[in-house]
Amino acid sequence: MDTNFSIDNLRRKFRYNIRQLMDFEMEESVRQQKYHTSMILFVGFILYSIITIYPCVKSGYPHGIVTNIAIIILFLLAILLLNLYHNHVTAIILGAYELCLILFFHFIMEIDWTIGMDAFWLFILTMPFITDYMAGVVYGTIAACSGLILSFVCFHTKMLNYLQPYGSNMVQWFTIIYVVMMMAAAVIEYELTAYQIDKKASDEKISFYQKERTQRLQRLLEIYESNEVTIRKYKHDVKHFNRVLASFIQNQEYENAANYLKEFDSMLESVTAVSFCDNKVVNELLSIYANRCQKMGFKPRFKVAVPERFPIEDTDLTSLVANALENACEAQHLIDEEKRSLQFELSYDGRKLKLFTKNPCAVETTFNENGLPVSTREVQSGVGTAQIKAIAEKYGGVASFEQHEGTFTVKAVMTCM
């Protein structure tokens, strides 16, 4: 039990695979941000190298002058590459390996052993953090391997004989410490990238629901405006209707009066109901789909008993109701107008939220191994029913989809406490 719990925690912790991390790093918005940051970094290295040339000249240290000029040329080429291709990953990887190559020649060509190289090795320890931040956890680790290779060649091959003397701790432990630094940088950058991916997904979700909310409000406004025009028309003509009705009654033409009232009643049905329940989200959706059904030539049957507020997220409630109604309305296009119908029920008893829809279906539906309908569209979807099932399971419930004798039903029950 503890082992499974730990594995599940680990999977949740590292929820993005290598491909997802690499794809995120190459997204246009990320590339633009990393492009500007890389430019700042390269310019900073160039300025640092220019500044350090002065003390080298003053102290008569030509070896240091050559190394700094090589570094300046390297990062000028990196800037050129970055400007040409706007690919920060390539620039960082090539820059890291070429920088380590320059340092390698600096180490083996140094003849004045009184000048310590420890500062360079300390800088190399910071490379994994720089490269991971600049190129992402995957590409950055590839770039950081340049420092690992450099330390291995210098401390664990015969090249050690060509370097100035180092202490045994440096020779034995630097490569191991560098590996630890790489692992630490990778974990930190992974968490940062995962946060950025999560935030991007969250922002997109918020944007989607804001857009959907705006569209719903726009459709509601159209319904209100349509109702207002219709009501004004009937208000203007109601006195004429009353006179005709009074004439029928006065002449004892009761059958004509009844037919007239029936006709008048059917005319009033063109006014879409705008209040089905106290919950604003559900009420908006029902108003929109009631109007849509009326335009398709039939009147839906809604039975709703939900309070203004209960323990379910508005986004989940929206998705649950909208997907159920959308699927039911979509099926009506293949049904003869006189046979179109839609029954929708939604109730909440203080603990359980229950949803039920029933509508005719002209196409024989097949179901996959998860009990979800298989889409018959050319572009396969099935997202609506999958979303209903996912929301039901999120709240500890279940959802089922059935077709029997040309009738499709959706049932969902979940706990909202």
Short mmCIF file of C-alpha atoms in Angstrom, two decimals:
data_model
loop_
_atom_site.label_atom_id
_atom_site.label_comp_id
_atom_site.label_asym_id
_atom_site.label_seq_id
_atom_site.Cartn_x
_atom_site.Cartn_y
_atom_site.Cartn_z
CA MET A 1 0.00 0.00 0.00
CA ASP A 2 2.77 2.44 0.95
CA THR A 3 4.73 1.52 -2.18
CA ASN A 4 1.77 2.18 -4.45
CA PHE A 5 1.08 5.42 -2.65
CA SER A 6 4.68 6.55 -3.21
CA ILE A 7 4.58 5.59 -6.88
CA ASP A 8 1.32 7.49 -7.38
CA ASN A 9 2.79 10.52 -5.66
CA LEU A 10 5.86 10.30 -7.88
CA ARG A 11 3.72 10.10 -11.01
CA ARG A 12 1.73 13.12 -9.94
CA LYS A 13 4.95 14.97 -9.16
CA PHE A 14 6.52 14.22 -12.54
CA ARG A 15 3.37 14.42 -14.63
CA TYR A 16 4.95 15.63 -17.89
CA ASN A 17 7.09 13.43 -20.09
CA ILE A 18 10.19 14.40 -22.07
CA ARG A 19 8.25 15.03 -25.30
CA GLN A 20 5.84 17.42 -23.55
CA LEU A 21 8.75 19.33 -22.01
CA MET A 22 10.51 19.60 -25.36
CA ASP A 23 7.34 20.70 -27.16
CA PHE A 24 6.69 23.37 -24.54
CA GLU A 25 10.21 24.72 -24.93
CA MET A 26 9.66 25.19 -28.68
CA GLU A 27 6.31 27.00 -28.38
CA GLU A 28 6.42 30.43 -29.97
CA SER A 29 5.71 32.42 -26.79
CA VAL A 30 8.44 30.54 -24.90
CA ARG A 31 10.90 30.95 -27.75
CA GLN A 32 10.31 34.70 -27.85
CA GLN A 33 10.85 35.05 -24.11
CA LYS A 34 13.98 32.85 -24.14
CA TYR A 35 15.29 34.71 -27.20
CA HIS A 36 15.36 38.02 -25.33
CA THR A 37 16.82 36.43 -22.19
CA SER A 38 19.53 34.67 -24.22
CA MET A 39 20.45 37.97 -25.85
CA ILE A 40 20.88 39.59 -22.45
CA LEU A 41 23.00 36.66 -21.25
CA PHE A 42 25.29 36.67 -24.28
CA VAL A 43 25.76 40.43 -24.14
CA GLY A 44 26.56 40.09 -20.43
CA PHE A 45 29.27 37.50 -21.14
CA ILE A 46 30.75 39.74 -23.83
CA LEU A 47 30.83 42.77 -21.51
CA TYR A 48 32.40 40.69 -18.74
CA SER A 49 35.10 39.39 -21.10
CA ILE A 50 35.82 42.91 -22.38
CA ILE A 51 36.17 44.21 -18.82
CA THR A 52 38.51 41.37 -17.79
CA ILE A 53 40.83 42.01 -20.74
CA TYR A 54 42.06 45.22 -19.07
CA PRO A 55 43.64 43.61 -15.96
CA CYS A 56 45.15 40.92 -18.21
CA VAL A 57 46.81 43.61 -20.35
CA LYS A 58 47.92 45.56 -17.29
CA SER A 59 49.50 42.51 -15.66
CA GLY A 60 51.05 41.23 -18.91
CA TYR A 61 48.95 38.05 -19.05
CA PRO A 62 48.57 37.27 -22.81
CA HIS A 63 47.05 33.86 -22.16
CA GLY A 64 44.09 35.49 -20.42
CA ILE A 65 43.76 38.05 -23.24
CA VAL A 66 43.52 35.31 -25.88
CA THR A 67 40.94 33.37 -23.85
CA ASN A 68 38.72 36.42 -23.32
CA ILE A 69 38.94 37.40 -26.99
CA ALA A 70 37.93 33.84 -27.91
CA ILE A 71 34.95 34.06 -25.54
CA ILE A 72 33.92 37.41 -27.06
CA ILE A 73 34.07 35.94 -30.58
CA LEU A 74 32.11 32.87 -29.41
CA PHE A 75 29.21 34.89 -28.00
CA LEU A 76 29.17 37.30 -30.91
CA LEU A 77 28.67 34.26 -33.15
CA ALA A 78 25.98 32.99 -30.76
CA ILE A 79 24.16 36.33 -31.06
CA LEU A 80 24.45 36.14 -34.85
CA LEU A 81 23.07 32.60 -34.82
CA LEU A 82 20.24 33.65 -32.52
CA ASN A 83 19.32 36.58 -34.78
CA LEU A 84 19.34 34.43 -37.89
CA TYR A 85 17.29 31.50 -36.64
CA HIS A 86 15.63 32.69 -33.40
CA ASN A 87 16.43 29.27 -31.94
CA HIS A 88 17.64 29.70 -28.37
CA VAL A 89 18.07 25.94 -27.87
CA THR A 90 20.69 25.58 -30.61
CA ALA A 91 22.49 28.72 -29.49
CA ILE A 92 22.67 27.57 -25.85
CA ILE A 93 23.84 24.03 -26.66
CA LEU A 94 26.51 25.14 -29.14
CA GLY A 95 27.54 28.00 -26.88
CA ALA A 96 27.97 25.71 -23.85
CA TYR A 97 30.12 23.15 -25.68
CA GLU A 98 32.24 25.77 -27.42
CA LEU A 99 32.76 27.63 -24.13
CA CYS A 100 33.95 24.42 -22.47
CA LEU A 101 36.26 23.80 -25.41
CA ILE A 102 37.79 27.26 -24.99
CA LEU A 103 38.22 26.62 -21.26
CA PHE A 104 39.79 23.23 -22.01
CA PHE A 105 42.49 24.84 -24.13
CA HIS A 106 42.88 27.54 -21.49
CA PHE A 107 43.53 24.89 -18.82
CA ILE A 108 46.04 22.83 -20.79
CA MET A 109 47.88 25.82 -22.29
CA GLU A 110 48.36 27.60 -18.98
CA ILE A 111 52.05 27.57 -18.04
CA ASP A 112 51.94 29.89 -15.04
CA TRP A 113 50.73 27.53 -12.33
CA THR A 114 50.68 30.32 -9.77
CA ILE A 115 47.47 31.54 -11.41
CA GLY A 116 44.70 29.37 -9.99
CA MET A 117 41.91 28.01 -12.16
CA ASP A 118 39.47 27.44 -9.30
CA ALA A 119 37.29 30.41 -10.31
CA PHE A 120 36.72 28.84 -13.72
CA TRP A 121 35.69 25.52 -12.16
CA LEU A 122 33.30 27.31 -9.81
CA PHE A 123 31.69 28.96 -12.84
CA ILE A 124 31.39 25.56 -14.52
CA LEU A 125 29.38 24.32 -11.50
CA THR A 126 26.78 27.01 -12.22
CA MET A 127 26.41 25.97 -15.87
CA PRO A 128 23.56 23.42 -15.34
CA PHE A 129 21.41 26.08 -13.69
CA ILE A 130 22.10 28.58 -16.49
CA THR A 131 21.61 26.15 -19.37
CA ASP A 132 18.49 24.54 -17.87
CA TYR A 133 16.90 27.92 -17.31
CA MET A 134 17.81 29.11 -20.80
CA ALA A 135 16.99 25.97 -22.82
CA GLY A 136 14.64 23.96 -20.60
CA VAL A 137 15.20 20.84 -18.56
CA VAL A 138 15.83 18.52 -21.55
CA TYR A 139 17.88 20.70 -23.89
CA GLY A 140 19.52 22.45 -20.93
CA THR A 141 20.73 19.13 -19.52
CA ILE A 142 22.16 18.26 -22.94
CA ALA A 143 24.03 21.59 -22.91
CA ALA A 144 25.16 21.08 -19.29
CA CYS A 145 26.76 17.74 -20.26
CA SER A 146 29.54 19.85 -21.80
CA GLY A 147 30.80 20.71 -18.31
CA LEU A 148 30.52 17.06 -17.27
CA ILE A 149 32.60 15.96 -20.25
CA LEU A 150 35.14 18.69 -19.55
CA SER A 151 35.56 17.64 -15.91
CA PHE A 152 35.82 13.96 -16.83
CA VAL A 153 38.49 14.59 -19.49
CA CYS A 154 40.48 16.87 -17.22
CA PHE A 155 40.31 14.84 -14.00
CA HIS A 156 39.82 11.21 -15.03
CA THR A 157 42.09 10.81 -18.06
CA LYS A 158 45.80 11.31 -18.75
CA MET A 159 45.01 14.97 -19.53
CA LEU A 160 45.34 15.53 -15.76
CA ASN A 161 49.12 15.45 -16.28
CA TYR A 162 48.92 18.55 -18.48
CA LEU A 163 47.05 20.65 -15.92
CA GLN A 164 48.33 22.60 -12.98
CA PRO A 165 48.25 20.56 -9.76
CA TYR A 166 44.86 20.24 -8.04
CA GLY A 167 44.02 18.87 -4.61
CA SER A 168 42.76 15.30 -4.33
CA ASN A 169 39.29 16.51 -3.31
CA MET A 170 39.02 18.51 -6.53
CA VAL A 171 40.21 15.63 -8.70
CA GLN A 172 38.11 12.93 -7.02
CA TRP A 173 34.90 14.77 -6.27
CA PHE A 174 34.38 17.57 -8.79
CA THR A 175 32.74 15.34 -11.42
CA ILE A 176 30.42 13.79 -8.82
CA ILE A 177 29.50 17.21 -7.44
CA TYR A 178 28.84 18.39 -10.99
CA VAL A 179 26.45 15.47 -11.57
CA VAL A 180 24.63 16.41 -8.35
CA MET A 181 24.38 20.01 -9.58
CA MET A 182 22.96 18.77 -12.89
CA MET A 183 20.32 16.72 -11.07
CA ALA A 184 19.41 19.63 -8.79
CA ALA A 185 19.15 22.03 -11.73
CA ALA A 186 17.03 19.54 -13.69
CA VAL A 187 14.57 19.07 -10.80
CA ILE A 188 14.27 22.82 -10.21
CA GLU A 189 13.79 23.55 -13.90
CA TYR A 190 11.28 20.70 -14.22
CA GLU A 191 9.18 22.17 -11.43
CA LEU A 192 9.40 25.63 -13.00
CA THR A 193 8.42 24.27 -16.42
CA ALA A 194 5.58 22.18 -14.97
CA TYR A 195 4.26 25.29 -13.22
CA GLN A 196 4.43 27.24 -16.49
CA ILE A 197 2.60 24.47 -18.38
CA ASP A 198 -0.05 24.25 -15.65
CA LYS A 199 -0.48 28.03 -15.64
CA LYS A 200 -0.75 28.12 -19.42
CA ALA A 201 -3.42 25.39 -19.34
CA SER A 202 -5.23 27.21 -16.53
CA ASP A 203 -5.12 30.53 -18.40
CA GLU A 204 -6.43 28.84 -21.55
CA LYS A 205 -9.24 27.22 -19.56
CA ILE A 206 -10.19 30.53 -17.95
CA SER A 207 -10.07 32.23 -21.34
CA PHE A 208 -12.25 29.51 -22.86
CA TYR A 209 -14.90 29.80 -20.15
CA GLN A 210 -14.83 33.60 -20.30
CA LYS A 211 -15.38 33.41 -24.05
CA GLU A 212 -18.12 30.83 -23.59
CA ARG A 213 -19.73 32.99 -20.89
CA THR A 214 -19.64 36.01 -23.18
CA GLN A 215 -21.25 34.00 -25.99
CA ARG A 216 -23.95 32.73 -23.63
CA LEU A 217 -24.71 36.25 -22.45
CA GLN A 218 -24.85 37.42 -26.07
CA ARG A 219 -27.33 34.67 -26.95
CA LEU A 220 -29.37 35.49 -23.84
CA LEU A 221 -29.43 39.15 -24.83
CA GLU A 222 -30.74 38.15 -28.26
CA ILE A 223 -33.49 36.11 -26.57
CA TYR A 224 -34.46 39.01 -24.31
CA GLU A 225 -34.54 41.41 -27.25
CA SER A 226 -36.62 38.98 -29.30
CA ASN A 227 -39.02 38.51 -26.40
CA GLU A 228 -39.29 42.25 -25.89
CA VAL A 229 -40.22 42.81 -29.55
CA THR A 230 -42.82 40.02 -29.42
CA ILE A 231 -44.33 41.25 -26.14
CA ARG A 232 -44.55 44.81 -27.45
CA LYS A 233 -46.32 43.55 -30.54
CA TYR A 234 -48.84 41.51 -28.53
CA LYS A 235 -49.33 44.34 -26.04
CA HIS A 236 -50.22 46.62 -28.91
CA ASP A 237 -52.63 44.10 -30.43
CA VAL A 238 -54.12 42.63 -27.24
CA LYS A 239 -57.12 44.98 -27.27
CA HIS A 240 -57.95 43.81 -30.78
CA PHE A 241 -57.67 40.18 -29.66
CA ASN A 242 -59.98 40.93 -26.74
CA ARG A 243 -62.56 42.49 -29.03
CA VAL A 244 -62.56 39.48 -31.35
CA LEU A 245 -62.80 37.08 -28.38
CA ALA A 246 -65.60 39.13 -26.82
CA SER A 247 -67.45 39.05 -30.15
CA PHE A 248 -67.25 35.24 -30.29
CA ILE A 249 -68.55 34.94 -26.73
CA GLN A 250 -71.32 37.47 -27.30
CA ASN A 251 -72.50 35.54 -30.35
CA GLN A 252 -72.23 32.30 -28.36
CA GLU A 253 -69.63 30.97 -30.81
CA TYR A 254 -67.84 29.13 -28.06
CA GLU A 255 -66.03 26.69 -30.32
CA ASN A 256 -64.61 29.54 -32.36
CA ALA A 257 -63.60 31.29 -29.11
CA ALA A 258 -61.83 28.15 -27.90
CA ASN A 259 -59.97 27.76 -31.19
CA TYR A 260 -59.07 31.42 -31.12
CA LEU A 261 -57.65 31.14 -27.60
CA LYS A 262 -55.72 28.05 -28.63
CA GLU A 263 -54.23 29.92 -31.58
CA PHE A 264 -53.39 32.87 -29.38
CA ASP A 265 -51.75 30.54 -26.85
CA SER A 266 -49.56 28.98 -29.54
CA MET A 267 -48.47 32.46 -30.60
CA LEU A 268 -47.36 33.20 -27.03
CA GLU A 269 -45.11 30.12 -27.12
CA SER A 270 -42.77 32.07 -29.36
CA VAL A 271 -41.82 33.98 -26.21
CA THR A 272 -38.96 31.98 -24.70
CA ALA A 273 -39.14 31.36 -20.99
CA VAL A 274 -36.24 33.02 -19.23
CA SER A 275 -36.71 31.65 -15.72
CA PHE A 276 -36.53 27.90 -15.20
CA CYS A 277 -34.80 27.77 -11.82
CA ASP A 278 -32.91 29.86 -9.26
CA ASN A 279 -29.46 28.80 -10.44
CA LYS A 280 -28.17 31.41 -12.88
CA VAL A 281 -25.82 29.09 -14.79
CA VAL A 282 -28.48 26.44 -15.39
CA ASN A 283 -31.11 29.08 -16.15
CA GLU A 284 -28.94 30.73 -18.80
CA LEU A 285 -28.21 27.43 -20.51
CA LEU A 286 -31.84 26.28 -20.47
CA SER A 287 -32.99 29.61 -21.91
CA ILE A 288 -30.45 29.34 -24.74
CA TYR A 289 -31.31 25.74 -25.62
CA ALA A 290 -35.07 26.32 -25.23
CA ASN A 291 -34.77 29.08 -27.82
CA ARG A 292 -32.71 26.81 -30.05
CA CYS A 293 -35.30 24.03 -29.81
CA GLN A 294 -38.12 26.42 -30.68
CA LYS A 295 -36.23 27.50 -33.79
CA MET A 296 -35.98 23.80 -34.71
CA GLY A 297 -39.76 23.49 -34.49
CA PHE A 298 -40.40 21.81 -31.14
CA LYS A 299 -40.77 22.66 -27.48
CA PRO A 300 -38.43 20.91 -25.01
CA ARG A 301 -39.57 19.55 -21.66
CA PHE A 302 -37.47 20.83 -18.80
CA LYS A 303 -37.88 19.67 -15.20
CA VAL A 304 -35.34 21.42 -12.99
CA ALA A 305 -35.07 21.64 -9.23
CA VAL A 306 -31.71 23.08 -8.22
CA PRO A 307 -30.98 25.90 -5.75
CA GLU A 308 -29.17 29.11 -6.53
CA ARG A 309 -25.95 27.74 -5.05
CA PHE A 310 -24.74 24.23 -4.25
CA PRO A 311 -21.30 22.56 -3.97
CA ILE A 312 -20.19 22.22 -7.59
CA GLU A 313 -17.84 24.44 -9.59
CA ASP A 314 -19.61 26.68 -12.10
CA THR A 315 -17.30 25.49 -14.87
CA ASP A 316 -18.19 21.84 -14.16
CA LEU A 317 -21.91 22.62 -13.94
CA THR A 318 -21.72 24.52 -17.22
CA SER A 319 -19.90 21.71 -18.98
CA LEU A 320 -22.24 19.05 -17.57
CA VAL A 321 -25.49 20.75 -18.59
CA ALA A 322 -24.24 22.26 -21.86
CA ASN A 323 -22.77 19.00 -23.14
CA ALA A 324 -25.93 17.05 -22.32
CA LEU A 325 -28.17 19.61 -24.05
CA GLU A 326 -25.81 20.10 -26.98
CA ASN A 327 -25.68 16.38 -27.74
CA ALA A 328 -29.47 16.09 -27.49
CA CYS A 329 -30.07 19.10 -29.77
CA GLU A 330 -27.45 17.93 -32.25
CA ALA A 331 -29.31 14.62 -32.65
CA GLN A 332 -32.51 16.45 -33.67
CA HIS A 333 -31.11 17.47 -37.05
CA LEU A 334 -31.53 13.90 -38.31
CA ILE A 335 -35.09 13.59 -36.94
CA ASP A 336 -38.27 14.60 -38.80
CA GLU A 337 -39.54 17.89 -37.37
CA GLU A 338 -42.80 16.44 -36.08
CA LYS A 339 -40.90 13.72 -34.18
CA ARG A 340 -38.36 15.98 -32.52
CA SER A 341 -38.36 16.07 -28.72
CA LEU A 342 -36.08 16.66 -25.77
CA GLN A 343 -36.62 15.75 -22.14
CA PHE A 344 -34.18 17.20 -19.64
CA GLU A 345 -34.26 16.75 -15.87
CA LEU A 346 -31.86 18.09 -13.27
CA SER A 347 -32.37 17.84 -9.51
CA TYR A 348 -30.41 18.32 -6.31
CA ASP A 349 -31.59 16.98 -2.96
CA GLY A 350 -28.93 18.48 -0.75
CA ARG A 351 -26.52 15.62 -1.36
CA LYS A 352 -26.94 14.12 -4.82
CA LEU A 353 -27.07 15.92 -8.14
CA LYS A 354 -28.97 13.90 -10.74
CA LEU A 355 -29.09 14.55 -14.48
CA PHE A 356 -31.29 12.86 -17.06
CA THR A 357 -31.82 13.51 -20.76
CA LYS A 358 -33.92 11.65 -23.28
CA ASN A 359 -34.21 12.33 -26.99
CA PRO A 360 -34.91 10.45 -30.24
CA CYS A 361 -31.85 9.28 -32.15
CA ALA A 362 -31.94 8.36 -35.85
CA VAL A 363 -28.48 6.76 -35.97
CA GLU A 364 -27.65 3.45 -34.31
CA THR A 365 -25.00 4.27 -31.74
CA THR A 366 -22.07 2.04 -30.94
CA PHE A 367 -20.24 2.19 -27.63
CA ASN A 368 -16.57 1.69 -26.77
CA GLU A 369 -15.16 -0.41 -23.94
CA ASN A 370 -15.66 2.50 -21.52
CA GLY A 371 -19.37 2.74 -22.30
CA LEU A 372 -18.97 5.98 -24.23
CA PRO A 373 -20.74 6.54 -27.57
CA VAL A 374 -18.48 6.37 -30.61
CA SER A 375 -18.92 9.49 -32.74
CA THR A 376 -20.30 9.01 -36.24
CA ARG A 377 -18.95 12.33 -37.51
CA GLU A 378 -16.21 12.41 -40.10
CA VAL A 379 -14.09 14.23 -37.55
CA GLN A 380 -14.35 12.04 -34.49
CA SER A 381 -15.35 13.88 -31.35
CA GLY A 382 -17.06 12.17 -28.42
CA VAL A 383 -15.68 14.91 -26.19
CA GLY A 384 -19.13 15.85 -24.83
CA THR A 385 -20.02 12.46 -23.39
CA ALA A 386 -16.48 11.91 -22.17
CA GLN A 387 -16.66 15.25 -20.35
CA ILE A 388 -19.98 14.30 -18.70
CA LYS A 389 -18.46 11.04 -17.51
CA ALA A 390 -15.29 12.78 -16.27
CA ILE A 391 -17.27 15.37 -14.27
CA ALA A 392 -19.49 12.69 -12.73
CA GLU A 393 -16.44 10.69 -11.65
CA LYS A 394 -14.76 13.85 -10.34
CA TYR A 395 -17.62 14.19 -7.85
CA GLY A 396 -17.61 10.52 -6.90
CA GLY A 397 -20.46 9.59 -9.21
CA VAL A 398 -21.21 7.72 -12.41
CA ALA A 399 -22.62 8.46 -15.85
CA SER A 400 -24.26 6.06 -18.28
CA PHE A 401 -25.29 6.34 -21.94
CA GLU A 402 -27.87 4.06 -23.55
CA GLN A 403 -29.82 3.73 -26.78
CA HIS A 404 -32.97 1.65 -26.98
CA GLU A 405 -35.51 1.55 -29.80
CA GLY A 406 -34.42 4.84 -31.30
CA THR A 407 -34.23 6.71 -28.00
CA PHE A 408 -30.98 7.91 -26.50
CA THR A 409 -30.74 8.51 -22.75
CA VAL A 410 -28.06 10.01 -20.53
CA LYS A 411 -28.03 9.45 -16.79
CA ALA A 412 -25.57 10.90 -14.32
CA VAL A 413 -25.53 11.05 -10.55
CA MET A 414 -22.85 12.60 -8.37
CA THR A 415 -22.28 13.68 -4.79
CA CYS A 416 -22.18 17.44 -4.16
CA MET A 417 -21.87 18.15 -0.45
#
